[in-house]
């Protein structure tokens, strides 16, 4: 079995997500390790408060950011492996038919772990390039002694080698489980369906409503990515604006850029797959006489509620996190401004998101318009 370069390039989004995760985790963990070498008892009251707050802030940031982006990377891997198996079912089925075991085929999926390794290395190197500025920003008030920047091999092991090995093993294991199907099912692209017992719904859905539901059921994971894109935009943009007053402009810009990268990456990835996966459905609708606006509303509009939910969760998340940090972590720090929910911040972020989201939806609506009827005629 050959996994081509084109398939590996598609994993670029996983590299971006893992790069962001390792970048943030490396900065805070490296700073925490070096900060822990400072004798806290020799500090002033204000310095001791900053010392304790920064240690706690580092732990919270690493746990929240690393955990969230780690889960996202795993979901992306599942998505790409499943897509690859679905797209190459005939070849994989033939390999199984001529005697290859599930494990002997699944082991080639170790290549998918390379995307994680590349992202981890990029994030680790970028973090060490930025660390001098980060150390200076963390001690901008001069309440702590100068902390020398040290390289820690344990972080290289923890944030680069271990994740790369773990995600590589995860890729092989997930592929192994997905391949545990009869060879003929793979070759003829048969999918197992669960038959639900019980009474059928009395209310009969219209054709377009049924099509919306079928679109969501066929690409469930894409609903997560669209919600995740809205979550990242909402949480990171609002948090970055608040960070200008609570922390520093440098830290705010870092959060802002990471949020935008993750949001646009997730949204473009998911909508591209939605259009690609429903091209034949769209072509069939156009043969039946539906205009482009109806096709776009049925296929793309089915995911709009998930974007709304993601935005709401992101708003609540950033408020809860910042309130927790200001109230408990930085409670003893002098001149720390009180944090309350910023309605103007929410309005600015909401309007920006709606404009950007609808512009991207319009862009993909134009792609739907270009879907050729020949894709159905050749079926």
Tab-separated table of C-alpha atoms in Angstrom:
chain	number	residue	atom	x	y	z
A	1	UNK	CA	0.000	0.000	0.000
A	2	UNK	CA	1.294	3.459	-0.893
A	3	UNK	CA	0.251	6.604	0.957
A	4	UNK	CA	1.240	9.329	-1.482
A	5	UNK	CA	2.697	12.756	-0.926
A	6	UNK	CA	-0.679	14.312	-1.795
A	7	UNK	CA	-2.272	12.459	1.115
A	8	UNK	CA	0.450	13.596	3.503
A	9	UNK	CA	0.145	17.248	2.411
A	10	UNK	CA	-3.527	17.149	3.417
A	11	UNK	CA	-2.376	16.616	7.006
A	12	UNK	CA	-0.987	20.162	7.111
A	13	UNK	CA	-3.852	21.228	9.374
A	14	UNK	CA	-2.769	18.705	12.028
A	15	UNK	CA	0.752	20.129	11.931
A	16	UNK	CA	-0.640	23.637	12.475
A	17	UNK	CA	-2.739	22.586	15.476
A	18	UNK	CA	0.091	20.656	17.131
A	19	UNK	CA	2.497	23.514	16.387
A	20	UNK	CA	0.228	25.957	18.256
A	21	UNK	CA	-0.164	23.539	21.171
A	22	UNK	CA	3.561	22.867	21.554
A	23	UNK	CA	4.416	26.551	21.074
A	24	UNK	CA	2.236	27.627	24.008
A	25	UNK	CA	3.109	24.668	26.239
A	26	UNK	CA	6.866	25.030	25.653
A	27	UNK	CA	6.859	28.718	26.579
A	28	UNK	CA	4.938	28.346	29.816
A	29	UNK	CA	6.538	25.077	30.937
A	30	UNK	CA	10.061	26.307	30.215
A	31	UNK	CA	9.372	29.554	32.052
A	32	UNK	CA	7.791	27.708	34.992
A	33	UNK	CA	10.781	25.383	35.323
A	34	UNK	CA	13.211	28.301	35.313
A	35	UNK	CA	10.969	30.384	37.568
A	36	UNK	CA	10.809	27.569	40.110
A	37	UNK	CA	14.574	27.911	40.668
A	38	UNK	CA	14.024	31.380	42.146
A	39	UNK	CA	13.970	31.511	45.947
A	40	UNK	CA	10.456	32.752	46.672
A	41	UNK	CA	11.216	33.531	50.306
A	42	UNK	CA	13.691	36.256	49.286
A	43	UNK	CA	11.106	38.167	47.254
A	44	UNK	CA	9.040	41.148	48.325
A	45	UNK	CA	5.334	40.735	49.026
A	46	UNK	CA	4.463	42.027	45.549
A	47	UNK	CA	7.140	39.861	43.959
A	48	UNK	CA	5.932	36.771	45.842
A	49	UNK	CA	2.369	37.408	44.641
A	50	UNK	CA	3.543	37.660	41.023
A	51	UNK	CA	5.745	34.584	41.505
A	52	UNK	CA	2.868	32.404	42.758
A	53	UNK	CA	0.420	33.798	40.198
A	54	UNK	CA	2.686	33.131	37.220
A	55	UNK	CA	3.377	29.572	38.337
A	56	UNK	CA	-0.358	28.889	38.649
A	57	UNK	CA	-1.125	30.670	35.376
A	58	UNK	CA	1.429	28.553	33.550
A	59	UNK	CA	-0.117	25.323	34.840
A	60	UNK	CA	-3.649	26.407	33.906
A	61	UNK	CA	-2.618	27.581	30.435
A	62	UNK	CA	-0.744	24.372	29.648
A	63	UNK	CA	-3.567	22.160	30.926
A	64	UNK	CA	-6.326	24.016	29.063
A	65	UNK	CA	-4.470	24.783	25.834
A	66	UNK	CA	-2.561	21.517	25.590
A	67	UNK	CA	-5.604	19.425	26.432
A	68	UNK	CA	-7.955	21.220	24.030
A	69	UNK	CA	-5.543	21.236	21.087
A	70	UNK	CA	-4.423	17.663	21.806
A	71	UNK	CA	-8.008	16.425	21.557
A	72	UNK	CA	-8.487	18.458	18.380
A	73	UNK	CA	-5.381	16.872	16.833
A	74	UNK	CA	-6.708	13.399	17.645
A	75	UNK	CA	-10.071	14.209	16.026
A	76	UNK	CA	-8.289	15.546	12.939
A	77	UNK	CA	-6.274	12.342	12.672
A	78	UNK	CA	-9.440	10.258	12.967
A	79	UNK	CA	-11.064	12.389	10.272
A	80	UNK	CA	-8.185	12.046	7.802
A	81	UNK	CA	-7.650	8.328	8.387
A	82	UNK	CA	-11.364	7.620	7.953
A	83	UNK	CA	-11.432	9.709	4.768
A	84	UNK	CA	-8.394	7.886	3.404
A	85	UNK	CA	-9.906	4.465	4.092
A	86	UNK	CA	-13.233	5.498	2.539
A	87	UNK	CA	-11.493	6.940	-0.548
A	88	UNK	CA	-9.182	3.938	-1.028
A	89	UNK	CA	-11.568	1.198	0.044
A	90	UNK	CA	-11.157	-0.754	-3.188
A	91	UNK	CA	-7.358	-0.944	-2.936
A	92	UNK	CA	-7.492	-1.821	0.764
A	93	UNK	CA	-10.171	-4.437	0.147
A	94	UNK	CA	-8.052	-6.054	-2.574
A	95	UNK	CA	-5.060	-6.207	-0.209
A	96	UNK	CA	-7.182	-7.965	2.396
A	97	UNK	CA	-8.636	-10.289	-0.253
A	98	UNK	CA	-5.187	-11.497	-1.339
A	99	UNK	CA	-4.170	-12.330	2.215
A	100	UNK	CA	-2.892	-9.191	3.972
A	101	UNK	CA	-3.990	-8.988	7.605
A	102	UNK	CA	-5.554	-5.901	9.176
A	103	UNK	CA	-2.368	-5.185	11.107
A	104	UNK	CA	-0.095	-5.563	8.086
A	105	UNK	CA	-2.152	-2.924	6.255
A	106	UNK	CA	-2.704	-0.669	9.284
A	107	UNK	CA	1.009	-0.403	10.061
A	108	UNK	CA	1.517	1.783	6.970
A	109	UNK	CA	-0.638	4.453	8.599
A	110	UNK	CA	2.318	5.384	10.810
A	111	UNK	CA	2.981	7.991	8.110
A	112	UNK	CA	0.040	10.017	9.460
A	113	UNK	CA	2.006	10.509	12.668
A	114	UNK	CA	4.624	12.480	10.730
A	115	UNK	CA	2.252	15.453	10.642
A	116	UNK	CA	2.298	15.530	14.440
A	117	UNK	CA	6.085	15.249	14.560
A	118	UNK	CA	6.513	18.115	12.069
A	119	UNK	CA	4.084	20.308	14.007
A	120	UNK	CA	5.728	19.531	17.348
A	121	UNK	CA	9.220	20.321	16.039
A	122	UNK	CA	8.023	23.583	14.454
A	123	UNK	CA	6.222	24.668	17.618
A	124	UNK	CA	9.162	23.748	19.859
A	125	UNK	CA	11.675	25.655	17.730
A	126	UNK	CA	9.381	28.681	17.379
A	127	UNK	CA	8.868	28.772	21.130
A	128	UNK	CA	12.600	28.825	21.892
A	129	UNK	CA	13.063	31.573	19.321
A	130	UNK	CA	10.394	33.667	21.066
A	131	UNK	CA	11.270	32.774	24.684
A	132	UNK	CA	13.689	35.719	25.293
A	133	UNK	CA	10.852	38.150	24.541
A	134	UNK	CA	8.445	36.084	26.614
A	135	UNK	CA	10.761	36.117	29.640
A	136	UNK	CA	11.142	39.893	29.350
A	137	UNK	CA	7.363	40.363	29.103
A	138	UNK	CA	6.678	38.163	32.123
A	139	UNK	CA	9.006	40.295	34.266
A	140	UNK	CA	8.207	43.677	32.732
A	141	UNK	CA	7.552	45.207	36.174
A	142	UNK	CA	10.942	44.098	37.498
A	143	UNK	CA	9.445	42.488	40.605
A	144	UNK	CA	11.362	39.256	39.983
A	145	UNK	CA	15.110	38.735	39.583
A	146	UNK	CA	16.483	38.169	36.094
A	147	UNK	CA	15.712	34.585	35.117
A	148	UNK	CA	18.227	33.035	32.710
A	149	UNK	CA	16.788	31.087	29.793
A	150	UNK	CA	17.798	27.420	29.934
A	151	UNK	CA	17.194	24.558	27.524
A	152	UNK	CA	15.429	21.558	29.078
A	153	UNK	CA	15.778	18.231	27.309
A	154	UNK	CA	12.844	16.879	29.315
A	155	UNK	CA	10.557	19.283	27.439
A	156	UNK	CA	11.884	18.062	24.103
A	157	UNK	CA	11.042	14.542	25.197
A	158	UNK	CA	7.635	15.458	26.654
A	159	UNK	CA	6.401	17.837	23.954
A	160	UNK	CA	7.986	16.468	20.766
A	161	UNK	CA	9.029	12.833	21.006
A	162	UNK	CA	6.251	11.470	23.238
A	163	UNK	CA	3.346	13.105	21.302
A	164	UNK	CA	4.810	12.005	17.947
A	165	UNK	CA	5.146	8.392	19.110
A	166	UNK	CA	1.749	8.414	20.831
A	167	UNK	CA	-0.122	9.825	17.824
A	168	UNK	CA	1.704	7.464	15.463
A	169	UNK	CA	0.581	4.488	17.544
A	170	UNK	CA	-2.901	5.988	17.715
A	171	UNK	CA	-2.998	6.262	13.905
A	172	UNK	CA	-2.066	2.615	13.444
A	173	UNK	CA	-4.546	1.470	16.103
A	174	UNK	CA	-7.438	3.482	14.691
A	175	UNK	CA	-6.686	2.286	11.143
A	176	UNK	CA	-6.564	-1.293	12.438
A	177	UNK	CA	-10.019	-0.908	13.997
A	178	UNK	CA	-11.472	0.729	10.880
A	179	UNK	CA	-10.101	-2.070	8.688
A	180	UNK	CA	-11.863	-4.778	10.678
A	181	UNK	CA	-14.478	-5.132	7.977
A	182	UNK	CA	-15.001	-7.792	5.293
A	183	UNK	CA	-12.881	-7.220	2.185
A	184	UNK	CA	-15.991	-7.024	-0.013
A	185	UNK	CA	-17.425	-4.234	2.149
A	186	UNK	CA	-14.286	-2.213	1.544
A	187	UNK	CA	-14.111	-3.004	-2.161
A	188	UNK	CA	-17.754	-2.111	-2.849
A	189	UNK	CA	-17.855	0.748	-0.309
A	190	UNK	CA	-20.594	-0.843	1.766
A	191	UNK	CA	-21.318	0.844	5.045
A	192	UNK	CA	-22.830	-0.795	8.056
A	193	UNK	CA	-26.023	0.828	9.241
A	194	UNK	CA	-27.721	0.403	12.582
A	195	UNK	CA	-31.432	-0.333	12.456
A	196	UNK	CA	-33.266	1.416	15.247
A	197	UNK	CA	-36.280	-0.257	16.754
A	198	UNK	CA	-39.297	1.808	17.660
A	199	UNK	CA	-42.093	3.775	16.108
A	200	UNK	CA	-41.429	5.979	13.160
A	201	UNK	CA	-41.935	9.704	13.522
A	202	UNK	CA	-45.469	10.808	12.747
A	203	UNK	CA	-44.341	14.082	11.220
A	204	UNK	CA	-42.961	13.552	7.720
A	205	UNK	CA	-40.091	15.809	6.771
A	206	UNK	CA	-39.906	17.614	3.455
A	207	UNK	CA	-37.299	16.641	0.891
A	208	UNK	CA	-35.004	19.571	1.743
A	209	UNK	CA	-35.311	18.973	5.489
A	210	UNK	CA	-34.512	15.304	5.028
A	211	UNK	CA	-31.557	16.230	2.850
A	212	UNK	CA	-30.207	18.582	5.533
A	213	UNK	CA	-30.369	15.818	8.119
A	214	UNK	CA	-28.754	13.331	5.755
A	215	UNK	CA	-25.938	15.831	5.081
A	216	UNK	CA	-25.255	16.187	8.806
A	217	UNK	CA	-25.389	12.445	9.443
A	218	UNK	CA	-22.954	11.681	6.623
A	219	UNK	CA	-20.333	14.177	7.870
A	220	UNK	CA	-20.889	14.406	11.626
A	221	UNK	CA	-17.290	15.271	12.437
A	222	UNK	CA	-17.486	18.350	10.199
A	223	UNK	CA	-20.135	19.776	12.499
A	224	UNK	CA	-17.563	19.596	15.288
A	225	UNK	CA	-14.952	21.445	13.213
A	226	UNK	CA	-17.362	24.242	12.294
A	227	UNK	CA	-18.389	24.600	15.944
A	228	UNK	CA	-14.719	24.489	16.937
A	229	UNK	CA	-13.886	27.242	14.431
A	230	UNK	CA	-16.579	29.485	15.919
A	231	UNK	CA	-15.405	28.567	19.423
A	232	UNK	CA	-11.791	29.540	18.657
A	233	UNK	CA	-12.785	32.824	17.045
A	234	UNK	CA	-15.172	33.784	19.832
A	235	UNK	CA	-12.958	32.747	22.748
A	236	UNK	CA	-9.577	33.890	21.464
A	237	UNK	CA	-10.646	37.235	19.987
A	238	UNK	CA	-12.588	38.283	23.086
A	239	UNK	CA	-9.819	36.991	25.346
A	240	UNK	CA	-7.112	38.832	23.401
A	241	UNK	CA	-8.967	42.158	23.709
A	242	UNK	CA	-9.344	41.653	27.471
A	243	UNK	CA	-5.678	40.664	27.793
A	244	UNK	CA	-4.558	44.124	26.680
A	245	UNK	CA	-5.695	45.470	30.060
A	246	UNK	CA	-5.127	42.355	32.157
A	247	UNK	CA	-1.698	41.300	30.874
A	248	UNK	CA	0.204	42.768	27.925
A	249	UNK	CA	-0.252	43.639	24.272
A	250	UNK	CA	2.314	40.980	23.301
A	251	UNK	CA	0.387	38.216	25.053
A	252	UNK	CA	-2.871	39.521	23.556
A	253	UNK	CA	-1.476	39.391	20.007
A	254	UNK	CA	-0.211	35.854	20.546
A	255	UNK	CA	-3.657	34.656	21.658
A	256	UNK	CA	-5.316	36.587	18.822
A	257	UNK	CA	-3.125	35.075	16.091
A	258	UNK	CA	-3.426	31.506	17.410
A	259	UNK	CA	-7.204	31.896	17.603
A	260	UNK	CA	-7.514	33.191	14.049
A	261	UNK	CA	-5.241	30.475	12.646
A	262	UNK	CA	-7.218	27.693	14.302
A	263	UNK	CA	-10.590	29.250	13.423
A	264	UNK	CA	-9.877	29.783	9.718
A	265	UNK	CA	-8.105	26.442	9.392
A	266	UNK	CA	-11.009	24.506	10.909
A	267	UNK	CA	-13.664	26.413	8.974
A	268	UNK	CA	-11.986	26.165	5.572
A	269	UNK	CA	-11.198	22.470	6.109
A	270	UNK	CA	-14.747	21.584	7.112
A	271	UNK	CA	-16.543	23.599	4.425
A	272	UNK	CA	-14.207	22.244	1.725
A	273	UNK	CA	-15.086	18.709	2.743
A	274	UNK	CA	-18.802	19.569	2.892
A	275	UNK	CA	-18.773	20.840	-0.695
A	276	UNK	CA	-16.607	17.987	-1.930
A	277	UNK	CA	-18.638	15.305	-0.165
A	278	UNK	CA	-21.983	16.635	-1.427
A	279	UNK	CA	-21.039	17.531	-5.006
A	280	UNK	CA	-23.193	14.759	-6.485
A	281	UNK	CA	-26.111	15.713	-4.259
A	282	UNK	CA	-25.865	19.325	-5.408
A	283	UNK	CA	-25.666	18.287	-9.054
A	284	UNK	CA	-28.745	16.098	-8.621
A	285	UNK	CA	-30.647	18.974	-6.988
A	286	UNK	CA	-29.817	21.226	-9.918
A	287	UNK	CA	-31.130	18.562	-12.341
A	288	UNK	CA	-34.351	18.541	-10.293
A	289	UNK	CA	-34.684	22.298	-10.800
A	290	UNK	CA	-33.409	23.768	-7.523
A	291	UNK	CA	-31.476	27.017	-7.853
A	292	UNK	CA	-27.997	27.639	-6.457
A	293	UNK	CA	-29.299	29.557	-3.417
A	294	UNK	CA	-31.450	26.600	-2.352
A	295	UNK	CA	-28.583	24.158	-2.882
A	296	UNK	CA	-26.252	26.289	-0.770
A	297	UNK	CA	-28.840	26.760	1.957
A	298	UNK	CA	-29.533	23.037	2.136
A	299	UNK	CA	-25.923	21.829	2.131
A	300	UNK	CA	-24.010	24.657	3.843
A	301	UNK	CA	-26.868	26.087	5.892
A	302	UNK	CA	-27.270	22.807	7.754
A	303	UNK	CA	-24.080	23.592	9.679
A	304	UNK	CA	-24.912	27.211	10.593
A	305	UNK	CA	-26.566	26.302	13.962
A	306	UNK	CA	-23.357	24.541	15.027
A	307	UNK	CA	-21.406	27.741	14.386
A	308	UNK	CA	-23.847	29.615	16.646
A	309	UNK	CA	-23.456	27.039	19.406
A	310	UNK	CA	-19.660	27.139	19.098
A	311	UNK	CA	-19.651	30.946	19.350
A	312	UNK	CA	-21.814	30.900	22.483
A	313	UNK	CA	-19.654	28.247	24.163
A	314	UNK	CA	-16.502	30.200	23.264
A	315	UNK	CA	-17.934	33.350	24.842
A	316	UNK	CA	-18.831	31.555	28.069
A	317	UNK	CA	-15.490	29.740	28.101
A	318	UNK	CA	-13.327	32.863	27.818
A	319	UNK	CA	-15.371	34.689	30.456
A	320	UNK	CA	-15.201	31.776	32.889
A	321	UNK	CA	-11.477	31.244	32.347
A	322	UNK	CA	-10.517	34.913	32.740
A	323	UNK	CA	-12.795	35.340	35.752
A	324	UNK	CA	-11.183	32.301	37.361
A	325	UNK	CA	-7.669	33.563	36.667
A	326	UNK	CA	-8.281	37.129	37.871
A	327	UNK	CA	-10.322	36.116	40.928
A	328	UNK	CA	-8.160	33.279	42.210
A	329	UNK	CA	-4.766	33.203	40.483
A	330	UNK	CA	-4.016	36.947	40.490
A	331	UNK	CA	-6.093	37.820	43.565
A	332	UNK	CA	-3.023	38.913	45.574
A	333	UNK	CA	-1.376	40.924	42.794
A	334	UNK	CA	-1.435	44.662	43.346
A	335	UNK	CA	-3.112	46.975	40.821
A	336	UNK	CA	-4.813	44.040	39.103
A	337	UNK	CA	-7.950	45.442	37.427
A	338	UNK	CA	-11.277	43.804	38.163
A	339	UNK	CA	-12.619	41.708	35.305
A	340	UNK	CA	-16.275	41.834	34.303
A	341	UNK	CA	-18.057	40.660	31.211
A	342	UNK	CA	-17.413	43.080	28.344
A	343	UNK	CA	-20.578	43.485	26.271
A	344	UNK	CA	-18.924	45.849	23.781
A	345	UNK	CA	-16.181	43.269	23.261
A	346	UNK	CA	-18.855	40.645	22.596
A	347	UNK	CA	-20.651	42.884	20.093
A	348	UNK	CA	-17.448	43.650	18.158
A	349	UNK	CA	-16.480	39.961	18.056
A	350	UNK	CA	-19.978	38.841	17.073
A	351	UNK	CA	-20.301	41.326	14.210
A	352	UNK	CA	-16.795	40.441	12.969
A	353	UNK	CA	-17.549	36.727	13.091
A	354	UNK	CA	-20.893	37.039	11.291
A	355	UNK	CA	-19.347	39.119	8.500
A	356	UNK	CA	-16.348	36.794	8.053
A	357	UNK	CA	-18.422	33.619	8.335
A	358	UNK	CA	-21.015	34.772	5.795
A	359	UNK	CA	-18.291	35.901	3.386
A	360	UNK	CA	-16.697	32.456	3.573
A	361	UNK	CA	-20.122	30.826	3.121
A	362	UNK	CA	-20.659	33.002	0.036
A	363	UNK	CA	-17.286	31.895	-1.316
A	364	UNK	CA	-18.214	28.244	-0.946
A	365	UNK	CA	-21.662	28.930	-2.406
A	366	UNK	CA	-19.873	30.025	-5.553
A	367	UNK	CA	-17.938	26.763	-5.490
A	368	UNK	CA	-21.231	24.892	-5.282
A	369	UNK	CA	-22.450	26.835	-8.307
A	370	UNK	CA	-19.489	25.476	-10.292
A	371	UNK	CA	-20.323	21.840	-9.535
A	372	UNK	CA	-20.645	20.078	-12.887
A	373	UNK	CA	-23.740	18.103	-13.802
A	374	UNK	CA	-21.382	15.629	-15.451
A	375	UNK	CA	-20.518	14.254	-11.985
A	376	UNK	CA	-24.019	12.769	-11.846
A	377	UNK	CA	-24.180	11.673	-15.462
A	378	UNK	CA	-20.947	9.707	-15.024
A	379	UNK	CA	-22.203	7.987	-11.857
